[in-house]
């Protein structure tokens, strides 16, 4: 059953339906379905952890808003907005969250820093993650459309403990990246040290 939430317009000027329509314009059908799945997972996690549903919904709905922007747009923004210039050495995987947050702020007029931070941190996490950061990070990983080895264990853990799911996701993402000789964004190591290593 689809969960919905009536927006009190604390974070976005329009209704949930209007925000969904804005997001739909920006992404492929497949990614749009993923985003709706992330919202459903985020609402469930928010309910289980007594977190504000409206805020979880907005953050989840916008988390991949900028995913299909061009590399040249991201690069120009990194230069213009004075973000960490080392970002120029990375790619869409990292940009769509970290730089995407600036696009969301500008185009959707969402200014809540906790929501923007949850978008910035949704791919690799951070040393210190708020509950909203954790909700979006985990929801992105376990939404109903995800299918990869370990996803059911991640879902089960998330139902028991948000933090345990953050730990599992961080560890397994790093293992996956290393097994495939992928570069690791330094913040991902900080997340690992904070949530996995002991
Ligand atoms: P999506 O936007 O819903 O597809 O999911 P994410 O934002 O979580 O991840 C986007 C991509 O970034 C995935 O393909 C991950 O494998 C990849 N990714 C996650 N962590 C890192 C990292 O530390 N370094 C690099 N290079 N890629 C990463
Ligand atoms: Fe993403
Ligand atoms: Fe996503």
Coordinates of N, CA and C and ligand atoms in Angstrom, one line a residue:
X1 N 0.9 -1.2 0.0 CA 0.0 0.0 0.0 C 0.9 1.2 0.0
X2 N 0.5 2.2 -0.8 CA 1.3 3.4 -0.9 C 1.0 4.3 0.2
X3 N 2.1 4.8 0.9 CA 1.9 5.7 2.0 C 2.0 7.1 1.4
X4 N 1.1 8.0 1.9 CA 1.3 9.4 1.5 C 1.3 10.3 2.7
X5 N 1.7 11.5 2.5 CA 1.7 12.4 3.7 C 1.3 13.8 3.2
X6 N 0.4 14.4 4.0 CA -0.1 15.7 3.6 C 1.0 16.8 4.0
X7 N 1.4 17.5 3.0 CA 2.5 18.5 3.3 C 1.8 19.7 4.0
X8 N 2.5 20.1 5.1 CA 2.1 21.4 5.7 C 3.0 22.6 5.1
X9 N 3.7 22.2 4.0 CA 4.5 23.2 3.3 C 5.6 23.8 4.1
X10 N 6.1 23.0 5.0 CA 7.2 23.5 5.9 C 8.6 23.6 5.1
X11 N 8.7 22.7 4.1 CA 10.0 22.6 3.4 C 9.9 22.9 1.9
X12 N 8.7 22.7 1.4 CA 8.5 22.9 -0.1 C 7.2 23.7 -0.2
X13 N 7.2 24.7 -1.1 CA 6.1 25.6 -1.2 C 4.8 25.0 -1.8
X14 N 4.9 23.8 -2.4 CA 3.7 23.2 -3.0 C 3.3 22.0 -2.2
X15 N 2.4 21.2 -2.8 CA 1.9 20.0 -2.3 C 2.9 18.8 -2.6
X16 N 2.7 17.7 -2.0 CA 3.5 16.5 -2.3 C 3.3 16.2 -3.8
X17 N 2.1 16.2 -4.2 CA 1.8 15.9 -5.7 C 2.5 16.9 -6.6
X18 N 2.6 18.1 -6.2 CA 3.3 19.1 -7.1 C 4.8 18.8 -7.1
X19 N 5.3 18.4 -5.9 CA 6.8 18.1 -5.9 C 7.1 16.9 -6.7
X20 N 6.2 15.9 -6.6 CA 6.4 14.7 -7.4 C 6.4 15.0 -8.9
X21 N 5.5 15.9 -9.3 CA 5.4 16.3 -10.7 C 6.7 17.0 -11.2
X22 N 7.3 17.8 -10.3 CA 8.5 18.5 -10.6 C 9.7 17.6 -10.8
X23 N 9.7 16.6 -9.9 CA 10.8 15.6 -10.0 C 10.6 14.7 -11.3
X24 N 9.4 14.4 -11.6 CA 9.1 13.5 -12.7 C 9.7 14.1 -14.0
X25 N 9.6 15.5 -14.1 CA 10.1 16.2 -15.3 C 11.6 16.0 -15.5
X26 N 12.3 15.7 -14.4 CA 13.8 15.8 -14.4 C 14.4 14.4 -14.8
X27 N 13.7 13.3 -14.6 CA 14.4 12.0 -14.7 C 13.6 11.0 -15.6
X28 N 14.3 10.0 -15.9 CA 13.7 8.9 -16.7 C 12.6 8.2 -15.9
X29 N 11.8 7.4 -16.6 CA 10.7 6.7 -15.9 C 11.3 5.7 -14.9
X30 N 12.4 5.1 -15.2 CA 13.0 4.1 -14.3 C 13.5 4.8 -13.0
X31 N 14.2 5.9 -13.2 CA 14.7 6.6 -12.1 C 13.5 7.2 -11.2
X32 N 12.5 7.6 -11.9 CA 11.3 8.2 -11.2 C 10.7 7.1 -10.3
X33 N 10.6 5.9 -10.8 CA 10.1 4.8 -10.0 C 11.0 4.5 -8.8
X34 N 12.3 4.6 -9.0 CA 13.3 4.4 -7.9 C 13.0 5.5 -6.9
X35 N 12.8 6.7 -7.3 CA 12.6 7.8 -6.4 C 11.4 7.6 -5.5
X36 N 10.3 7.2 -6.2 CA 9.1 6.9 -5.4 C 9.3 5.8 -4.4
X37 N 10.1 4.8 -4.8 CA 10.4 3.7 -3.9 C 11.2 4.2 -2.7
X38 N 12.1 5.1 -3.0 CA 12.9 5.6 -1.9 C 12.0 6.4 -0.9
X39 N 11.1 7.1 -1.5 CA 10.2 7.9 -0.6 C 9.4 6.9 0.3
X40 N 8.9 5.8 -0.3 CA 8.1 4.8 0.5 C 9.0 4.2 1.6
X41 N 10.2 3.9 1.2 CA 11.1 3.3 2.2 C 11.5 4.3 3.3
X42 N 11.6 5.6 2.9 CA 12.0 6.6 3.9 C 10.8 6.9 4.8
X43 N 9.6 6.8 4.3 CA 8.4 7.0 5.2 C 8.3 5.9 6.2
X44 N 8.6 4.7 5.8 CA 8.6 3.6 6.7 C 9.7 3.8 7.8
X45 N 10.9 4.1 7.4 CA 12.0 4.3 8.3 C 11.6 5.5 9.3
X46 N 11.1 6.5 8.7 CA 10.7 7.7 9.6 C 9.7 7.3 10.6
X47 N 8.7 6.5 10.2 CA 7.6 6.1 11.1 C 8.3 5.2 12.2
X48 N 9.1 4.3 11.9 CA 9.7 3.4 12.8 C 10.6 4.1 13.8
X49 N 11.2 5.3 13.4 CA 12.1 6.0 14.2 C 11.6 7.3 14.7
X50 N 10.3 7.5 14.7 CA 9.6 8.7 15.1 C 10.2 10.0 14.5
X51 N 10.4 9.9 13.2 CA 11.0 11.1 12.5 C 9.9 11.7 11.7
X52 N 10.0 13.0 11.5 CA 8.9 13.8 10.8 C 8.7 13.3 9.4
X53 N 7.5 12.9 9.1 CA 7.2 12.3 7.8 C 7.4 13.2 6.6
X54 N 6.9 14.5 6.8 CA 7.0 15.4 5.7 C 8.4 15.7 5.3
X55 N 9.3 15.8 6.3 CA 10.7 16.1 6.0 C 11.4 14.9 5.3
X56 N 11.0 13.7 5.8 CA 11.6 12.5 5.2 C 11.1 12.4 3.7
X57 N 9.9 12.7 3.5 CA 9.3 12.6 2.2 C 10.0 13.6 1.2
X58 N 10.1 14.8 1.6 CA 10.7 15.8 0.7 C 12.2 15.4 0.4
X59 N 12.9 15.0 1.4 CA 14.3 14.7 1.2 C 14.4 13.5 0.2
X60 N 13.6 12.5 0.4 CA 13.7 11.3 -0.4 C 13.3 11.7 -1.9
X61 N 12.2 12.5 -2.0 CA 11.7 12.8 -3.4 C 12.7 13.6 -4.2
X62 N 13.6 14.4 -3.5 CA 14.5 15.2 -4.2 C 15.9 14.6 -4.3
X63 N 16.2 13.5 -3.6 CA 17.6 13.0 -3.5 C 18.3 12.8 -4.8
X64 N 17.6 12.3 -5.8 CA 18.3 12.1 -7.1 C 17.8 13.1 -8.2
X65 N 17.3 14.2 -7.7 CA 16.7 15.3 -8.7 C 17.7 15.7 -9.8
X66 N 19.0 15.8 -9.4 CA 20.0 16.3 -10.4 C 20.8 15.2 -11.1
X67 N 20.4 13.9 -10.9 CA 21.2 12.8 -11.4 C 21.4 12.8 -12.9
X68 N 20.5 13.4 -13.6 CA 20.6 13.3 -15.1 C 21.1 14.6 -15.7
X69 N 21.7 15.5 -14.9 CA 22.3 16.7 -15.4 C 23.7 16.3 -16.1
X70 N 24.1 17.2 -17.0 CA 25.3 16.9 -17.7 C 26.6 17.1 -16.8
X71 N 27.7 16.5 -17.2 CA 28.9 16.7 -16.5 C 29.3 18.2 -16.6
X72 N 29.1 18.8 -17.8 CA 29.5 20.2 -17.9 C 28.7 21.1 -17.0
X73 N 27.4 20.8 -16.8 CA 26.7 21.7 -15.8 C 27.2 21.5 -14.4
X74 N 27.5 20.3 -14.0 CA 28.1 20.1 -12.7 C 29.4 20.8 -12.5
X75 N 30.3 20.7 -13.5 CA 31.6 21.3 -13.5 C 31.5 22.8 -13.4
X76 N 30.6 23.4 -14.2 CA 30.4 24.8 -14.1 C 30.0 25.3 -12.7
X77 N 29.0 24.5 -12.2 CA 28.5 24.9 -10.8 C 29.6 24.8 -9.8
X78 N 30.5 23.8 -9.9 CA 31.5 23.6 -8.9 C 32.4 24.8 -8.9
X79 N 32.7 25.3 -10.1 CA 33.5 26.5 -10.2 C 32.8 27.8 -9.7
X80 N 31.6 27.9 -10.2 CA 30.8 29.1 -9.8 C 30.4 29.3 -8.4
X81 N 30.1 28.1 -7.7 CA 29.5 28.2 -6.4 C 30.6 28.1 -5.3
X82 N 31.9 28.0 -5.8 CA 33.0 27.9 -4.8 C 33.0 26.7 -4.0
X83 N 32.4 25.6 -4.4 CA 32.5 24.4 -3.7 C 33.9 23.9 -3.7
X84 N 34.2 22.9 -2.9 CA 35.6 22.3 -2.9 C 36.0 21.9 -4.3
X85 N 37.1 22.6 -4.8 CA 37.5 22.4 -6.2 C 37.9 21.0 -6.5
X86 N 38.3 20.2 -5.5 CA 38.7 18.8 -5.7 C 37.5 18.0 -6.3
X87 N 36.3 18.5 -6.1 CA 35.2 17.8 -6.7 C 35.3 17.7 -8.2
X88 N 36.0 18.6 -8.9 CA 36.2 18.5 -10.3 C 36.9 17.2 -10.8
X89 N 37.6 16.6 -9.8 CA 38.2 15.3 -10.2 C 37.3 14.1 -10.0
X90 N 36.0 14.3 -9.6 CA 35.1 13.2 -9.4 C 34.1 13.1 -10.6
X91 N 33.0 12.5 -10.3 CA 32.0 12.2 -11.4 C 30.6 12.3 -10.9
X92 N 29.7 12.0 -11.8 CA 28.3 12.1 -11.5 C 27.9 11.4 -10.3
X93 N 28.5 10.2 -10.0 CA 28.2 9.5 -8.8 C 28.2 10.4 -7.5
X94 N 29.3 11.2 -7.5 CA 29.5 12.1 -6.4 C 28.7 13.4 -6.6
X95 N 28.8 13.9 -7.8 CA 28.2 15.2 -8.0 C 26.7 15.3 -7.8
X96 N 26.0 14.3 -8.2 CA 24.5 14.4 -8.2 C 23.9 14.7 -6.8
X97 N 24.7 14.3 -5.7 CA 24.3 14.6 -4.4 C 24.9 15.9 -3.9
X98 N 26.2 15.9 -3.9 CA 27.0 17.0 -3.3 C 26.7 18.4 -4.1
X99 N 26.7 18.3 -5.4 CA 26.4 19.5 -6.2 C 24.9 19.6 -6.5
X100 N 24.3 18.4 -6.6 CA 22.9 18.4 -6.8 C 22.1 19.2 -5.8
X101 N 22.6 19.2 -4.6 CA 21.9 20.0 -3.5 C 21.7 21.5 -3.9
X102 N 22.8 22.0 -4.6 CA 22.7 23.4 -5.0 C 21.7 23.6 -6.0
X103 N 21.5 22.6 -6.9 CA 20.5 22.7 -8.0 C 19.1 22.7 -7.4
X104 N 18.9 21.8 -6.4 CA 17.6 21.7 -5.7 C 17.3 23.0 -5.0
X105 N 18.3 23.6 -4.3 CA 18.0 24.8 -3.6 C 17.6 25.9 -4.6
X106 N 18.3 26.0 -5.7 CA 18.0 27.0 -6.7 C 16.6 26.8 -7.4
X107 N 16.4 25.6 -7.9 CA 15.2 25.3 -8.7 C 14.0 25.0 -7.9
X108 N 14.1 24.3 -6.8 CA 12.9 24.0 -6.1 C 12.7 24.9 -4.9
X109 N 13.6 25.8 -4.6 CA 13.6 26.7 -3.5 C 13.4 26.0 -2.2
X110 N 14.1 24.8 -2.1 CA 14.2 24.1 -0.8 C 15.4 24.6 -0.1
X111 N 15.3 25.2 1.1 CA 16.4 25.8 1.7 C 16.8 25.2 3.0
X112 N 16.0 24.2 3.5 CA 16.3 23.6 4.8 C 17.6 22.8 4.7
X113 N 18.6 23.3 5.5 CA 19.9 22.7 5.4 C 20.0 21.2 5.8
X114 N 19.1 20.8 6.6 CA 19.1 19.3 6.9 C 18.6 18.5 5.7
X115 N 17.7 19.0 5.0 CA 17.3 18.3 3.8 C 18.4 18.3 2.8
X116 N 19.0 19.5 2.6 CA 20.1 19.6 1.6 C 21.2 18.7 2.0
X117 N 21.5 18.7 3.3 CA 22.6 17.8 3.7 C 22.3 16.3 3.5
X118 N 21.1 16.0 3.7 CA 20.7 14.6 3.4 C 20.9 14.2 2.0
X119 N 20.6 15.2 1.1 CA 20.9 14.9 -0.4 C 22.4 14.8 -0.6
X120 N 23.2 15.8 0.0 CA 24.6 15.8 -0.2 C 25.2 14.5 0.3
X121 N 24.7 13.9 1.3 CA 25.3 12.7 2.0 C 24.7 11.4 1.5
X122 N 23.7 11.4 0.6 CA 23.0 10.2 0.4 C 23.8 9.1 -0.3
X123 N 24.9 9.5 -1.0 CA 25.6 8.4 -1.8 C 26.7 7.8 -0.9
X124 N 27.5 8.6 -0.2 CA 28.6 8.1 0.5 C 28.5 8.3 2.1
X125 N 27.5 8.9 2.5 CA 27.4 9.2 4.0 C 28.3 10.2 4.4
X126 N 28.6 10.2 5.7 CA 29.5 11.3 6.3 C 29.9 10.8 7.7
X127 N 30.9 11.4 8.2 CA 31.4 11.1 9.5 C 30.3 11.1 10.6
X128 N 29.5 12.2 10.5 CA 28.4 12.4 11.4 C 27.1 12.5 10.6
X129 N 26.2 11.6 10.8 CA 25.0 11.6 10.0 C 23.8 11.8 10.9
X130 N 23.0 12.8 10.6 CA 21.7 13.0 11.3 C 20.8 11.9 11.0
X131 N 19.7 11.8 11.8 CA 18.7 10.8 11.5 C 18.2 10.9 10.1
X132 N 18.0 12.1 9.6 CA 17.5 12.3 8.2 C 18.5 11.8 7.2
X133 N 19.8 12.1 7.4 CA 20.8 11.6 6.6 C 20.8 10.1 6.5
X134 N 20.6 9.4 7.6 CA 20.6 8.0 7.7 C 19.3 7.4 7.0
X135 N 18.2 8.1 7.2 CA 17.0 7.6 6.6 C 17.1 7.6 5.0
X136 N 17.6 8.7 4.5 CA 17.7 8.8 3.0 C 18.8 7.8 2.5
X137 N 19.9 7.8 3.2 CA 21.0 6.9 2.8 C 20.5 5.4 2.8
X138 N 19.8 5.0 3.8 CA 19.4 3.6 3.9 C 18.2 3.4 2.9
X139 N 17.3 4.3 2.8 CA 16.1 4.1 2.0 C 16.5 4.0 0.5
X140 N 17.6 4.7 0.1 CA 18.1 4.6 -1.2 C 18.6 3.2 -1.6
X141 N 19.1 2.6 -0.5 CA 19.7 1.2 -0.7 C 18.7 0.1 -0.6
X142 N 17.6 0.3 0.1 CA 16.7 -0.8 0.3 C 15.3 -0.6 -0.3
X143 N 15.1 0.4 -1.1 CA 13.8 0.7 -1.7 C 13.3 -0.6 -2.4
X144 N 12.0 -0.7 -2.5 CA 11.4 -2.0 -3.1 C 12.0 -2.4 -4.4
X145 N 12.4 -1.5 -5.3 CA 12.9 -1.8 -6.6 C 14.4 -2.3 -6.6
X146 N 15.1 -2.2 -5.5 CA 16.5 -2.6 -5.5 C 16.6 -4.1 -5.5
X147 N 17.5 -4.7 -6.2 CA 17.7 -6.1 -6.3 C 19.2 -6.4 -6.4
X148 N 19.8 -6.7 -5.3 CA 21.2 -7.1 -5.4 C 21.5 -8.1 -4.2
X149 N 22.6 -8.9 -4.3 CA 22.8 -9.8 -3.2 C 23.0 -9.0 -1.9
X150 N 22.2 -9.4 -0.9 CA 22.4 -8.7 0.4 C 21.3 -7.7 0.7
X151 N 20.4 -7.4 -0.3 CA 19.4 -6.4 -0.1 C 18.4 -6.8 0.9
X152 N 18.1 -8.1 0.9 CA 17.1 -8.6 1.9 C 17.6 -8.5 3.3
X153 N 18.9 -8.8 3.5 CA 19.5 -8.7 4.8 C 19.5 -7.2 5.2
X154 N 19.8 -6.3 4.3 CA 19.8 -4.9 4.6 C 18.4 -4.4 5.0
X155 N 17.4 -4.9 4.3 CA 16.0 -4.5 4.7 C 15.6 -5.0 6.1
X156 N 16.0 -6.2 6.4 CA 15.7 -6.8 7.7 C 16.4 -6.0 8.8
X157 N 17.7 -5.7 8.6 CA 18.4 -4.9 9.5 C 17.8 -3.5 9.7
X158 N 17.4 -2.9 8.6 CA 16.8 -1.6 8.7 C 15.5 -1.6 9.5
X159 N 14.8 -2.7 9.4 CA 13.5 -2.8 10.2 C 13.8 -2.8 11.7
X160 N 15.0 -3.3 12.0 CA 15.4 -3.5 13.4 C 16.1 -2.2 14.0
X161 N 17.1 -1.7 13.1 CA 17.9 -0.7 13.6 C 18.5 0.1 12.4
X162 N 18.1 1.4 12.4 CA 18.6 2.3 11.3 C 20.1 2.3 11.3
X163 N 20.7 2.4 12.5 CA 22.2 2.5 12.5 C 22.9 1.2 12.0
X164 N 22.3 0.1 12.4 CA 22.8 -1.2 11.9 C 22.7 -1.3 10.4
X165 N 21.7 -0.7 9.8 CA 21.6 -0.7 8.3 C 22.6 0.2 7.7
X166 N 22.9 1.4 8.4 CA 23.9 2.3 7.9 C 25.3 1.5 7.9
X167 N 25.5 0.8 8.9 CA 26.8 0.1 9.0 C 26.9 -1.0 7.9
X168 N 25.8 -1.7 7.7 CA 25.8 -2.8 6.7 C 26.0 -2.2 5.3
X169 N 25.3 -1.1 5.0 CA 25.4 -0.5 3.7 C 26.7 0.0 3.4
X170 N 27.3 0.7 4.4 CA 28.6 1.3 4.2 C 29.7 0.3 4.0
X171 N 29.6 -0.8 4.7 CA 30.6 -1.9 4.6 C 30.5 -2.5 3.2
X172 N 29.2 -2.9 2.9 CA 29.0 -3.6 1.6 C 29.3 -2.8 0.4
X173 N 29.0 -1.5 0.5 CA 29.3 -0.6 -0.7 C 30.8 -0.5 -0.9
X174 N 31.6 -0.4 0.2 CA 33.0 -0.3 0.1 C 33.6 -1.6 -0.5
X175 N 33.1 -2.7 0.0 CA 33.5 -4.0 -0.5 C 33.3 -4.1 -2.0
X176 N 32.1 -3.7 -2.4 CA 31.7 -3.7 -3.8 C 32.7 -2.9 -4.6
X177 N 32.9 -1.7 -4.1 CA 33.8 -0.8 -4.9 C 35.2 -1.3 -5.0
X178 N 35.7 -1.9 -3.9 CA 37.0 -2.4 -3.9 C 37.1 -3.7 -4.8
X179 N 36.1 -4.5 -4.7 CA 36.1 -5.7 -5.5 C 36.1 -5.4 -7.0
X180 N 35.6 -4.2 -7.4 CA 35.5 -3.9 -8.8 C 36.6 -2.8 -9.1
X181 N 37.6 -2.6 -8.3 CA 38.6 -1.6 -8.5 C 38.1 -0.3 -8.8
X182 N 37.1 0.2 -8.1 CA 36.5 1.5 -8.3 C 37.2 2.5 -7.3
X183 N 37.2 3.7 -7.7 CA 37.8 4.7 -6.8 C 36.8 4.9 -5.6
X184 N 37.4 5.3 -4.5 CA 36.6 5.5 -3.3 C 36.7 6.9 -2.9
X185 N 35.6 7.6 -2.8 CA 35.5 9.0 -2.4 C 35.9 9.1 -0.9
X186 N 36.8 10.0 -0.6 CA 37.4 10.0 0.8 C 36.3 10.0 1.9
X187 N 35.2 10.7 1.6 CA 34.1 10.8 2.7 C 33.6 9.4 3.0
X188 N 33.6 8.5 2.0 CA 33.1 7.1 2.2 C 34.0 6.4 3.3
X189 N 35.3 6.7 3.3 CA 36.2 6.1 4.3 C 35.8 6.7 5.7
X190 N 35.5 8.0 5.7 CA 35.2 8.6 7.0 C 33.9 7.9 7.6
X191 N 32.9 7.7 6.6 CA 31.7 7.0 7.1 C 32.0 5.6 7.6
X192 N 32.9 4.9 6.9 CA 33.3 3.6 7.3 C 34.0 3.6 8.7
X193 N 34.9 4.6 8.9 CA 35.6 4.7 10.2 C 34.6 5.0 11.4
X194 N 33.6 5.8 11.0 CA 32.6 6.2 12.1 C 31.6 5.1 12.4
X195 N 31.1 4.5 11.3 CA 29.9 3.6 11.5 C 30.3 2.1 11.5
X196 N 31.4 1.7 10.9 CA 31.7 0.3 10.8 C 32.9 -0.1 11.7
X197 N 34.0 0.6 11.6 CA 35.2 0.2 12.3 C 35.0 0.4 13.8
X198 N 35.6 -0.5 14.6 CA 35.5 -0.2 16.1 C 36.8 -0.4 16.7
Ligands
LIG1 P1 21.5 6.1 -7.1 O1 21.8 7.6 -7.3 O2 20.1 5.9 -6.6 O3 21.9 5.2 -8.2 O4 22.4 5.6 -5.8 P2 23.7 6.3 -5.1 O5 23.6 7.8 -5.1 O6 23.8 5.7 -3.8 O7 25.0 5.8 -5.9 C1 25.4 6.2 -7.1 C2 26.6 5.4 -7.5 O8 27.7 5.8 -6.8 C3 26.5 3.9 -7.3 O9 26.7 3.3 -8.6 C4 27.5 3.6 -6.3 O10 28.2 2.3 -6.6 C5 28.5 4.7 -6.5 N1 29.3 5.0 -5.3 C6 29.0 4.9 -4.0 N2 30.0 5.2 -3.2 C7 31.0 5.6 -4.0 C8 32.4 6.0 -3.7 O11 32.9 6.1 -2.6 N3 33.1 6.2 -4.8 C9 32.7 6.1 -6.1 N4 33.4 6.4 -7.1 N5 31.4 5.7 -6.3 C10 30.6 5.4 -5.3
LIG2 FE1 21.8 9.0 -5.8
LIG3 FE1 18.8 7.1 -5.5

